[in-house]
Short mmCIF file of C-alpha atoms in Angstrom, two decimals:
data_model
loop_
_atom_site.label_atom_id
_atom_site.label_comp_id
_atom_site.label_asym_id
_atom_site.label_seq_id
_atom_site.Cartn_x
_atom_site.Cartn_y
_atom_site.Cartn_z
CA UNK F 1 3.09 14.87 19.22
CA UNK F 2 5.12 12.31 19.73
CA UNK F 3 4.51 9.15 22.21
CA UNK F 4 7.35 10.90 24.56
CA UNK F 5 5.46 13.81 25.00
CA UNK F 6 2.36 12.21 25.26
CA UNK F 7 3.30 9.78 28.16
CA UNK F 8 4.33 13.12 29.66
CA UNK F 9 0.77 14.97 28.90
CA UNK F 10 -0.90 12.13 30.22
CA UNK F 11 1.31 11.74 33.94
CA UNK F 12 0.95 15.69 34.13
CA UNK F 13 -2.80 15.35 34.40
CA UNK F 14 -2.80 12.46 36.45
CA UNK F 15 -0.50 13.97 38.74
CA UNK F 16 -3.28 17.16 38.68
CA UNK F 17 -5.80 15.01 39.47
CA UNK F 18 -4.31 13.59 42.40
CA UNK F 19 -3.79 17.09 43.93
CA UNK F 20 -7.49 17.91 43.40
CA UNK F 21 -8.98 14.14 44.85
CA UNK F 22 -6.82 15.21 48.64
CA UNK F 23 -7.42 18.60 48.52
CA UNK F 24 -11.61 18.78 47.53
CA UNK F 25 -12.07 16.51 50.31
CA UNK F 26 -10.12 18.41 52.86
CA UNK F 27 -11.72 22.04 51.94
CA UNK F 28 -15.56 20.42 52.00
CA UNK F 29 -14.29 18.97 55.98
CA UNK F 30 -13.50 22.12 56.37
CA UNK F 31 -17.09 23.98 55.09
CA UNK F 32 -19.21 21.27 56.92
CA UNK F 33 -17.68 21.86 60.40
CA UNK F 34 -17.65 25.61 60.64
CA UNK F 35 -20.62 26.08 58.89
CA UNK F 36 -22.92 23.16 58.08
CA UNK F 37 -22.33 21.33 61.92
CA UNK F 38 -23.87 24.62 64.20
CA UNK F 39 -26.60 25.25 61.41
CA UNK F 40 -27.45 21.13 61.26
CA UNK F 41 -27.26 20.93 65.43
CA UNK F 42 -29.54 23.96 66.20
CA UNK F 43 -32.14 23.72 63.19
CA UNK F 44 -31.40 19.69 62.09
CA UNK F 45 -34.18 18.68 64.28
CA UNK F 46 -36.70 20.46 63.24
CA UNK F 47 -36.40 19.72 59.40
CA UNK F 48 -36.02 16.20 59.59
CA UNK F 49 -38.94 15.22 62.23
CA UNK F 50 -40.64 18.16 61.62
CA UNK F 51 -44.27 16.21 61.68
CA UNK F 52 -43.07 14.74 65.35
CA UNK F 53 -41.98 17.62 67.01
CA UNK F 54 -44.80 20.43 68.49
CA UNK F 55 -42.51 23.62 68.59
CA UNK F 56 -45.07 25.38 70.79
CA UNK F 57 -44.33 22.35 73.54
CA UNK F 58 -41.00 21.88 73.06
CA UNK F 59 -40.22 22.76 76.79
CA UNK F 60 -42.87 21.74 78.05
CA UNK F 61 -43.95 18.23 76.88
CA UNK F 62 -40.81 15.84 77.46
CA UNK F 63 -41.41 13.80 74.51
CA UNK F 64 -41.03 16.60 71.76
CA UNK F 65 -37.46 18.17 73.80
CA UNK F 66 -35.95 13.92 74.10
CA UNK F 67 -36.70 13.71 70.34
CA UNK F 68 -34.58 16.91 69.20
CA UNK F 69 -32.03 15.90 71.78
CA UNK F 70 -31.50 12.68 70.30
CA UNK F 71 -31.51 14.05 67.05
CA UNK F 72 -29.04 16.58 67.86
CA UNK F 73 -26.84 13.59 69.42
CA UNK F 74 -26.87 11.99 66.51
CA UNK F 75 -25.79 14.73 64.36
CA UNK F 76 -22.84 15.54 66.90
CA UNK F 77 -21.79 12.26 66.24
CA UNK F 78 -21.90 11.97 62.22
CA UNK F 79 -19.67 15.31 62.66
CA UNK F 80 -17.11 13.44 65.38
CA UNK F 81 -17.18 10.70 62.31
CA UNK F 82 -16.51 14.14 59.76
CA UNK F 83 -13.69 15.10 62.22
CA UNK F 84 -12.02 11.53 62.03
CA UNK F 85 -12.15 11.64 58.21
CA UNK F 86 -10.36 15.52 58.19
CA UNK F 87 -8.03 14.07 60.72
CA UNK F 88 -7.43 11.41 58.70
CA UNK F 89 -6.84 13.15 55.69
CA UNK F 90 -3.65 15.23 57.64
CA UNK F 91 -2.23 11.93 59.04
CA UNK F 92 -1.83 10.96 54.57
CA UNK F 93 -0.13 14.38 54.72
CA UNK F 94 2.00 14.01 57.26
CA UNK F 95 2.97 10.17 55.79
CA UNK F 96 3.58 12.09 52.28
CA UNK F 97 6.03 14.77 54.48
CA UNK F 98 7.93 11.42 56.32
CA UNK F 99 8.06 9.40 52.76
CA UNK F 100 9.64 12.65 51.34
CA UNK F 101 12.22 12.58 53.88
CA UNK F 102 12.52 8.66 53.23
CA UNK F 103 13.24 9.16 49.08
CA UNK F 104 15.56 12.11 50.11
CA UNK F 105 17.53 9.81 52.34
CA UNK F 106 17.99 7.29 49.67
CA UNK F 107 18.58 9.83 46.95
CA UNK F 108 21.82 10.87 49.14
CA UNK F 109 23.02 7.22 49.69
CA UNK F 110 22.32 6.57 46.19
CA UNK F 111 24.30 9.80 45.17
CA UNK F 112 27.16 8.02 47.71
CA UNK F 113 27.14 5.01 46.01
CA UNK F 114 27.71 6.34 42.60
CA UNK F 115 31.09 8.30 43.64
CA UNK F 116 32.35 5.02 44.67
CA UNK F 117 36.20 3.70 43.41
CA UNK F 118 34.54 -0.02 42.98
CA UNK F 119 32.35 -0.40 39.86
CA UNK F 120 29.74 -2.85 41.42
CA UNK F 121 29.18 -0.31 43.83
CA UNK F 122 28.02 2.38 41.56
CA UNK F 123 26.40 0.22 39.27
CA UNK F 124 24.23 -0.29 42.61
CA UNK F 125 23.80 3.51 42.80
CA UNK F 126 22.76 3.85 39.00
CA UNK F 127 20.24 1.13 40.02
CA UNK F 128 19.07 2.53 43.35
CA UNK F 129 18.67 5.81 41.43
CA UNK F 130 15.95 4.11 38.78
CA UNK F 131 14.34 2.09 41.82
CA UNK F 132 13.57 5.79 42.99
CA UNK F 133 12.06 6.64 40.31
CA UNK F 134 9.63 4.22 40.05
CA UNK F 135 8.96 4.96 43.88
CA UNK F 136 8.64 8.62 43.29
CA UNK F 137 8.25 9.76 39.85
CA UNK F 138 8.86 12.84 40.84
CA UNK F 139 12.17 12.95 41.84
CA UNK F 140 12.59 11.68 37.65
CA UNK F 141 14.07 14.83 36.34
CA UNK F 142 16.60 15.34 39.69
CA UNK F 143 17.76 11.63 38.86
CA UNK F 144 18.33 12.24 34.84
CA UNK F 145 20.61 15.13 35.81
CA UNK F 146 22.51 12.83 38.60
CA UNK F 147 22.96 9.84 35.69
CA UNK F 148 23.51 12.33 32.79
CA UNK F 149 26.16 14.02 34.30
CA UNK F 150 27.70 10.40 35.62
CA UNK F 151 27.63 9.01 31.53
CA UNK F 152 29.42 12.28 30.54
CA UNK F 153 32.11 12.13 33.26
CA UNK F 154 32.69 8.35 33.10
CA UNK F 155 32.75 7.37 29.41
CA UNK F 156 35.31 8.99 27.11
CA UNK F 157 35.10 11.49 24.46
CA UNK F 158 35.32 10.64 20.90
CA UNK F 159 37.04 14.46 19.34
CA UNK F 160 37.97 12.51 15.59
CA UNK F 161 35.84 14.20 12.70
CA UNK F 162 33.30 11.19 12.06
CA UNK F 163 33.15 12.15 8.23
CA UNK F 164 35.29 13.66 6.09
CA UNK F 165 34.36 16.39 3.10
CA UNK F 166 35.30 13.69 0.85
CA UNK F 167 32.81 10.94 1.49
CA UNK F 168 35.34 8.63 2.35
CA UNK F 169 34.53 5.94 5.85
CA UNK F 170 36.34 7.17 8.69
CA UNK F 171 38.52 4.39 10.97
CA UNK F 172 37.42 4.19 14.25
CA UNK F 173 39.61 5.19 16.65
CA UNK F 174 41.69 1.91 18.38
CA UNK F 175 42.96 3.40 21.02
CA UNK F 176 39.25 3.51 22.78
CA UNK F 177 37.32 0.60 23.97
CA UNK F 178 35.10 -1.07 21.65
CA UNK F 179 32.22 -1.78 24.36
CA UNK F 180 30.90 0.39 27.24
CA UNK F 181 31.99 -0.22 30.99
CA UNK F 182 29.12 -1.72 32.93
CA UNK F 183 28.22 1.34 35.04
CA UNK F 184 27.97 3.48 32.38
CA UNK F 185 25.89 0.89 30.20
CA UNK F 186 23.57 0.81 33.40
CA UNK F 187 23.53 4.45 33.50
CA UNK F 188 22.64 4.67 30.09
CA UNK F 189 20.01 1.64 29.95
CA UNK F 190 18.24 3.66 33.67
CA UNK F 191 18.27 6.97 31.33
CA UNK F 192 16.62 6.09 28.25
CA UNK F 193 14.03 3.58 29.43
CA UNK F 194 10.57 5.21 28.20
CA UNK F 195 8.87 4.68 31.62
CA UNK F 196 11.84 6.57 33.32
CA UNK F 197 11.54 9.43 30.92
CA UNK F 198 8.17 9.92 30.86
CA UNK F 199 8.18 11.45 34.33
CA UNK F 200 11.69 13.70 33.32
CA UNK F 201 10.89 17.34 32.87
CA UNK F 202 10.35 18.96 28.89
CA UNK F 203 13.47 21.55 29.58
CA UNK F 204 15.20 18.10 30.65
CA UNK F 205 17.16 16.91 27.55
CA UNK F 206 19.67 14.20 26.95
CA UNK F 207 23.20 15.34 25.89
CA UNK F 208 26.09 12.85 25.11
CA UNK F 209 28.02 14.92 22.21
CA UNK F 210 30.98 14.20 21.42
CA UNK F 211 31.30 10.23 23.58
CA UNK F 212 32.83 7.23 23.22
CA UNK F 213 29.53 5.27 23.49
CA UNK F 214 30.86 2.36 21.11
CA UNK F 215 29.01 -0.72 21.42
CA UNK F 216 26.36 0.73 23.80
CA UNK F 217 23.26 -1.80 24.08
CA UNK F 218 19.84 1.05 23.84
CA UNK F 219 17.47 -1.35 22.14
CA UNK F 220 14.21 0.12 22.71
CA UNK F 221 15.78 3.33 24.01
CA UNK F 222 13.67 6.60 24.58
CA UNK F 223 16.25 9.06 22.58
CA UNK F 224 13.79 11.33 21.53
CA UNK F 225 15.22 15.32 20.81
CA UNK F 226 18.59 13.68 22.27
CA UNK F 227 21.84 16.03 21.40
CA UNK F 228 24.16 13.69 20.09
CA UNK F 229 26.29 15.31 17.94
CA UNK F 230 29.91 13.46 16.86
CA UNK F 231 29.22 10.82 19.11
CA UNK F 232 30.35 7.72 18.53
CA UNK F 233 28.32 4.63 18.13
CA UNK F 234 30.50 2.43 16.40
CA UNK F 235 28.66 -1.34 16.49
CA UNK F 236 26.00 -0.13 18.75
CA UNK F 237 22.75 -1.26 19.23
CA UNK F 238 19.85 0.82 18.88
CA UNK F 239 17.08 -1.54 17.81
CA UNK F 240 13.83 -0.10 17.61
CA UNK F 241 15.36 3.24 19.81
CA UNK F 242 13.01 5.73 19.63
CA UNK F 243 15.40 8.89 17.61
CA UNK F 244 12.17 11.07 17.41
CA UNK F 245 14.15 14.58 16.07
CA UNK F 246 17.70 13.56 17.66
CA UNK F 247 20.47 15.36 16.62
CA UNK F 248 23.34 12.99 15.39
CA UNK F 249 25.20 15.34 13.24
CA UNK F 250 28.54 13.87 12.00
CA UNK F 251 27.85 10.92 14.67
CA UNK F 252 29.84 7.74 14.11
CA UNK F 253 27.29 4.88 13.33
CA UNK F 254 29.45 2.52 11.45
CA UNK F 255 28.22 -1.08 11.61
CA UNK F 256 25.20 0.06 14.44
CA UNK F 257 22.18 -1.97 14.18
CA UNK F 258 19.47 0.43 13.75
CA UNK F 259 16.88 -2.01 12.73
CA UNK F 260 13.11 -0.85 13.08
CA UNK F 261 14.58 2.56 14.83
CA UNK F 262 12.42 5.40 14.80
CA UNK F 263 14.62 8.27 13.33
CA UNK F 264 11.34 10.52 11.96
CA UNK F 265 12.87 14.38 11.93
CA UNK F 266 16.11 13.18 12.95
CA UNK F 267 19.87 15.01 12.21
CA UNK F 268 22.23 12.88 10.16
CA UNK F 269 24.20 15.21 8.31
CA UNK F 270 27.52 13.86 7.57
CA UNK F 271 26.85 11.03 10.04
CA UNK F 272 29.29 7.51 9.02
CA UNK F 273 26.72 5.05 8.76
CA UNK F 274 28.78 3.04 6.69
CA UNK F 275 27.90 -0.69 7.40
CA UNK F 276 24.76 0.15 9.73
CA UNK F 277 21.87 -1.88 9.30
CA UNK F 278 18.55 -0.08 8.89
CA UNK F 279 16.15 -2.89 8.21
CA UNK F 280 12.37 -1.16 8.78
CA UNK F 281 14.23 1.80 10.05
CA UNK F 282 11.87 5.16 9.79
CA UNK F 283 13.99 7.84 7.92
CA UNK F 284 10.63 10.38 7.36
CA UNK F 285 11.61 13.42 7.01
CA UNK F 286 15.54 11.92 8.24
CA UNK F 287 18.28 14.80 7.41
CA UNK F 288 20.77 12.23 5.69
CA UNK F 289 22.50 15.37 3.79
CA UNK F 290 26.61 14.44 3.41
CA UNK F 291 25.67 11.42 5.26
CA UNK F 292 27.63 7.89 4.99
CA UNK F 293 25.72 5.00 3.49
CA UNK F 294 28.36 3.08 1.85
CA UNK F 295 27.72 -0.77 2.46
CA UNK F 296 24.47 -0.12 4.52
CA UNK F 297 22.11 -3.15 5.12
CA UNK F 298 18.84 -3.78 4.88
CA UNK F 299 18.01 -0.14 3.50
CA UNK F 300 15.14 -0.07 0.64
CA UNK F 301 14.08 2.99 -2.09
CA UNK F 302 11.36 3.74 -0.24
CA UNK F 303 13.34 4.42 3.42
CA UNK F 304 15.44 6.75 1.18
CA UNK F 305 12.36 7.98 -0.59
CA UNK F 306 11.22 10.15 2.90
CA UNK F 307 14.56 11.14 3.75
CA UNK F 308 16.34 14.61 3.00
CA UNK F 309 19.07 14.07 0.99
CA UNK F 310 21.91 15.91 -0.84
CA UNK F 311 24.23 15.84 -3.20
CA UNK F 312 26.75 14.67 -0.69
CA UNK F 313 24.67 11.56 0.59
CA UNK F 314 26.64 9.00 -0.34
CA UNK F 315 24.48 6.14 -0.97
CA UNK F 316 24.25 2.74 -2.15
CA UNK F 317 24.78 2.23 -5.73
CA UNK F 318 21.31 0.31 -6.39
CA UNK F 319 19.66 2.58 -4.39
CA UNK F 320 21.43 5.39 -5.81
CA UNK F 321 19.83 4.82 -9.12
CA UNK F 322 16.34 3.85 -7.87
CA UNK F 323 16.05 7.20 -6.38
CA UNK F 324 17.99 9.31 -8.92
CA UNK F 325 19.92 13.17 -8.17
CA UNK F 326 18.85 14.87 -4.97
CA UNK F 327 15.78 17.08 -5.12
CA UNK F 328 16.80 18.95 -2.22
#
């Protein structure tokens, strides 16, 4: 299980928890005052100053009948306190209904923001957006879908084959900007960050196929089982990104830093990683079949060792020889 799905495990059962701690004391309110309170009033007396009280006198001698009538008082009164606490308990409910309304409300402005014409302006939306999410975890997955579908409609797509049958680099296309815009790096940045995806649903996954995403700054990101096929990462920065199974097939990583990335499981067929650094880079189990290593930095036998490989990989010549012809 991977540390994704684990932060997720562990906010589901909190979140279970929390239901059971408001509703347990709200159902046991509930019991005591239509059950426990007439029982306690009537028969109360009698079981707690039992050795005081002369039940054949009770009418008659006026110090027996003021004893169960002050004990009866008091009783009433420890179930006025029980009342409070149940009352108090639907006043949390009703602030939980009027805080709903309140995220709701700023979801919609936020959603505002982000259709703006002016790029500060919905750079403020991507960030009102993640300030909601850390307000209201659950509104997590409703927010991915907002930003995902904001990355895919604002940065362009990248439709050039990223490797070619015959090994050879590919040249990046010129006519597309070498860095992101400042929303969408926002976007993406609010997206990825681990605590922001722990609360995003499991059906929730991260698609940016086929983008422009050259230069994008994601050190740290959470790209686990992201679907990332032919996009284009030319000179990006994915620095200790977590690539847990991410599918990168054919995916443009020439000159990316991928230093100290997880990329465990990951899809890299045919991927250009020609000048990419991988320095401490985890390539278990990696699918590097017809992928691009020509020039790559940083990369050692052992990296190579774990991956999947083909006769297509075009590798380093050193390491090349150090691992010898494809077993699989």
């Amino acid at each position: 299980m991977t540390g994704l799905y684990q932060r997720r495990a562990r906010a589901r059962r909190i979140r279970r928890l929390h239901r059971i701690g408001s509703l347990v004391p709200a159902v046991g309110g509930a019991l005591v005052l239509a059950v426990g309170l007439p029982w306690l009033v009537w028969r109360g007396p009698y079981l707690l100053d039992k050795g005081y009280i002369d039940t054949a006198t009770v009418g008659v001698d006026g110090g027996s009948a003021a004893l169960v009538t002050g004990l009866r008082t008091a009783l009433v009164a420890c179930a006025a306190a029980i009342g409070a606490g149940v009352a108090l308990v639907y006043t949390i409910r009703n602030y939980r209904l009027t805080r709903r309304g309140q995220v709701t409300d700023r979801f919609t402005k936020a959603l505002e923001r982000l259709g703006s014409d002016q790029r500060y302006v919905r750079i403020g939306g991507v960030l009102a957006l993640e300030q909601i999410v850390q307000d209201a975890p659950e509104q997590a997955t409703h927010a991915a879908q907002v930003l995902g579908h904001f990355v895919r409609d604002r940065a362009p797509t990248h439709q050039h084959p990223t490797n070619p049958p015959n090994g050879e680099p590919t040249t990046t296309d010129t006519s597309l900007l070498t860095s992101l815009e400042a929303d969408v790096q926002v976007a993406l940045t609010a997206l990825t960050r681990p605590e922001s995806r722990t609360h995003v649903d499991d059906r929730e996954k991260l698609y940016f196929a086929i983008l422009h995403l050259a230069g994008a700054v994601l050190v740290r990101a959470d790209l686990t089982d992201a679907l990332l096929t032919r996009t284009n990462f030319t000179r990006a920065d994915l620095s200790g990104a977590d690539l847990t199974s991410a599918f990168l097939r054919r995916a443009d990583l020439t000159h990316a830093f991928l230093d100290g990335a997880n990329l465990t499981g990951a899809n890299l067929a045919k991927a250009n990683l020609t000048g990419a650094s991988l320095r401490g880079a985890d390539l278990t189990r990696t699918d590097l079949s017809g992928a691009n290593l020509t020039d790559v930095r940083g990369l050692r036998t052992e990296q190579v060792e774990s991956a999947r490989l083909n006769a297509e990989t075009v590798l380093p010549p050193d390491i090349r020889t150090a691992v010898g012809p494809p077993t699989t």
